[in-house]
Amino acid sequence: MDHKSITGRQLAAARTLAEMSQADVAKAANVSVPTLKRMEGASGAVPGMTNNVAAVVRALEAAGVTFIDGDYSGTGGPGVRLVSP
């Protein structure tokens, strides 16, 4: 999934599924906690520098989360899934 279409809610849900704190994800992605909070707080596409968004997505994927776009099942919107605990 293209990280440009990731939503703030997906990031927050992914972090919760991975059982990581904002500080954990921020450290793994090498971004600040306030930056991550802004990303998660977005109601639509995640704002911010694309390299920061990509780093957060990579950190969450490394923790076992996969991002699902809105076309995954033909209905519904974007989501996340825990691939490996």
PDB file of C-alpha atoms in Angstrom:
ATOM      1  CA  MET A   1       0.000   0.000   0.000  1.00  0.00           C
ATOM      2  CA  ASP A   2       1.261   3.438  -0.890  1.00  0.00           C
ATOM      3  CA  HIS A   3       2.186   5.300   2.307  1.00  0.00           C
ATOM      4  CA  LYS A   4       0.680   8.479   0.824  1.00  0.00           C
ATOM      5  CA  SER A   5      -2.791   7.010   1.285  1.00  0.00           C
ATOM      6  CA  ILE A   6      -2.279   5.963   4.926  1.00  0.00           C
ATOM      7  CA  THR A   7      -4.645   7.705   7.345  1.00  0.00           C
ATOM      8  CA  GLY A   8      -3.988   8.939  10.849  1.00  0.00           C
ATOM      9  CA  ARG A   9      -6.520   6.481  12.213  1.00  0.00           C
ATOM     10  CA  GLN A  10      -4.697   3.612  10.523  1.00  0.00           C
ATOM     11  CA  LEU A  11      -1.445   4.648  12.191  1.00  0.00           C
ATOM     12  CA  ALA A  12      -3.097   4.833  15.611  1.00  0.00           C
ATOM     13  CA  ALA A  13      -4.847   1.484  15.103  1.00  0.00           C
ATOM     14  CA  ALA A  14      -1.644  -0.140  13.855  1.00  0.00           C
ATOM     15  CA  ARG A  15       0.280   1.104  16.881  1.00  0.00           C
ATOM     16  CA  THR A  16      -2.415  -0.275  19.194  1.00  0.00           C
ATOM     17  CA  LEU A  17      -2.404  -3.667  17.455  1.00  0.00           C
ATOM     18  CA  ALA A  18       1.381  -3.810  17.746  1.00  0.00           C
ATOM     19  CA  GLU A  19       1.074  -2.958  21.461  1.00  0.00           C
ATOM     20  CA  MET A  20       3.545  -0.099  21.089  1.00  0.00           C
ATOM     21  CA  SER A  21       3.489   3.301  22.782  1.00  0.00           C
ATOM     22  CA  GLN A  22       3.861   6.485  20.791  1.00  0.00           C
ATOM     23  CA  ALA A  23       7.361   6.782  22.229  1.00  0.00           C
ATOM     24  CA  ASP A  24       8.194   3.243  21.011  1.00  0.00           C
ATOM     25  CA  VAL A  25       7.045   3.952  17.456  1.00  0.00           C
ATOM     26  CA  ALA A  26       8.664   7.383  17.370  1.00  0.00           C
ATOM     27  CA  LYS A  27      11.986   5.898  18.472  1.00  0.00           C
ATOM     28  CA  ALA A  28      11.783   3.024  15.961  1.00  0.00           C
ATOM     29  CA  ALA A  29      10.961   5.491  13.160  1.00  0.00           C
ATOM     30  CA  ASN A  30      13.438   8.138  14.315  1.00  0.00           C
ATOM     31  CA  VAL A  31      10.762  10.848  14.534  1.00  0.00           C
ATOM     32  CA  SER A  32       9.633  12.934  17.500  1.00  0.00           C
ATOM     33  CA  VAL A  33       6.611  11.997  19.595  1.00  0.00           C
ATOM     34  CA  PRO A  34       4.863  15.313  18.714  1.00  0.00           C
ATOM     35  CA  THR A  35       5.367  14.500  15.014  1.00  0.00           C
ATOM     36  CA  LEU A  36       3.795  11.066  15.495  1.00  0.00           C
ATOM     37  CA  LYS A  37       0.908  12.595  17.478  1.00  0.00           C
ATOM     38  CA  ARG A  38       0.193  14.998  14.595  1.00  0.00           C
ATOM     39  CA  MET A  39       0.262  12.104  12.134  1.00  0.00           C
ATOM     40  CA  GLU A  40      -2.118   9.978  14.216  1.00  0.00           C
ATOM     41  CA  GLY A  41      -4.436  12.928  14.780  1.00  0.00           C
ATOM     42  CA  ALA A  42      -5.108  13.399  11.072  1.00  0.00           C
ATOM     43  CA  SER A  43      -8.664  12.544  10.068  1.00  0.00           C
ATOM     44  CA  GLY A  44      -7.599  11.818   6.498  1.00  0.00           C
ATOM     45  CA  ALA A  45      -4.282  11.204   4.802  1.00  0.00           C
ATOM     46  CA  VAL A  46      -1.324  11.590   7.138  1.00  0.00           C
ATOM     47  CA  PRO A  47       0.292  15.015   6.932  1.00  0.00           C
ATOM     48  CA  GLY A  48       4.011  15.479   7.131  1.00  0.00           C
ATOM     49  CA  MET A  49       7.167  14.810   5.248  1.00  0.00           C
ATOM     50  CA  THR A  50       6.860  11.676   3.147  1.00  0.00           C
ATOM     51  CA  ASN A  51      10.112  10.263   4.515  1.00  0.00           C
ATOM     52  CA  ASN A  52       8.757  10.537   8.090  1.00  0.00           C
ATOM     53  CA  VAL A  53       5.466   8.902   7.157  1.00  0.00           C
ATOM     54  CA  ALA A  54       7.321   6.106   5.360  1.00  0.00           C
ATOM     55  CA  ALA A  55       9.582   5.586   8.398  1.00  0.00           C
ATOM     56  CA  VAL A  56       6.591   5.241  10.733  1.00  0.00           C
ATOM     57  CA  VAL A  57       4.886   2.814   8.345  1.00  0.00           C
ATOM     58  CA  ARG A  58       8.087   0.736   8.103  1.00  0.00           C
ATOM     59  CA  ALA A  59       8.427   0.659  11.903  1.00  0.00           C
ATOM     60  CA  LEU A  60       4.861  -0.575  12.294  1.00  0.00           C
ATOM     61  CA  GLU A  61       5.248  -3.123   9.517  1.00  0.00           C
ATOM     62  CA  ALA A  62       8.408  -4.394  11.218  1.00  0.00           C
ATOM     63  CA  ALA A  63       6.270  -4.879  14.338  1.00  0.00           C
ATOM     64  CA  GLY A  64       3.957  -7.191  12.389  1.00  0.00           C
ATOM     65  CA  VAL A  65       1.250  -4.867  11.097  1.00  0.00           C
ATOM     66  CA  THR A  66       0.056  -4.696   7.512  1.00  0.00           C
ATOM     67  CA  PHE A  67      -1.911  -1.786   6.094  1.00  0.00           C
ATOM     68  CA  ILE A  68      -5.069  -2.477   4.071  1.00  0.00           C
ATOM     69  CA  ASP A  69      -6.446  -0.017   1.546  1.00  0.00           C
ATOM     70  CA  GLY A  70     -10.153   0.630   1.053  1.00  0.00           C
ATOM     71  CA  ASP A  71     -10.372  -1.747  -1.921  1.00  0.00           C
ATOM     72  CA  TYR A  72      -9.095  -4.784   0.018  1.00  0.00           C
ATOM     73  CA  SER A  73     -12.453  -6.538   0.421  1.00  0.00           C
ATOM     74  CA  GLY A  74     -14.537  -4.581  -2.046  1.00  0.00           C
ATOM     75  CA  THR A  75     -16.373  -2.827   0.784  1.00  0.00           C
ATOM     76  CA  GLY A  76     -15.392  -0.743   3.736  1.00  0.00           C
ATOM     77  CA  GLY A  77     -12.491   1.583   4.094  1.00  0.00           C
ATOM     78  CA  PRO A  78      -8.827   1.391   4.909  1.00  0.00           C
ATOM     79  CA  GLY A  79      -7.653  -0.654   7.877  1.00  0.00           C
ATOM     80  CA  VAL A  80      -4.849  -2.602   9.480  1.00  0.00           C
ATOM     81  CA  ARG A  81      -4.200  -6.220  10.292  1.00  0.00           C
ATOM     82  CA  LEU A  82      -1.785  -7.884  12.681  1.00  0.00           C
ATOM     83  CA  VAL A  83       0.197 -10.338  10.595  1.00  0.00           C
ATOM     84  CA  SER A  84       2.442 -11.658  13.329  1.00  0.00           C
ATOM     85  CA  PRO A  85       2.133 -11.008  17.050  1.00  0.00           C
TER      86      PRO A  85
END
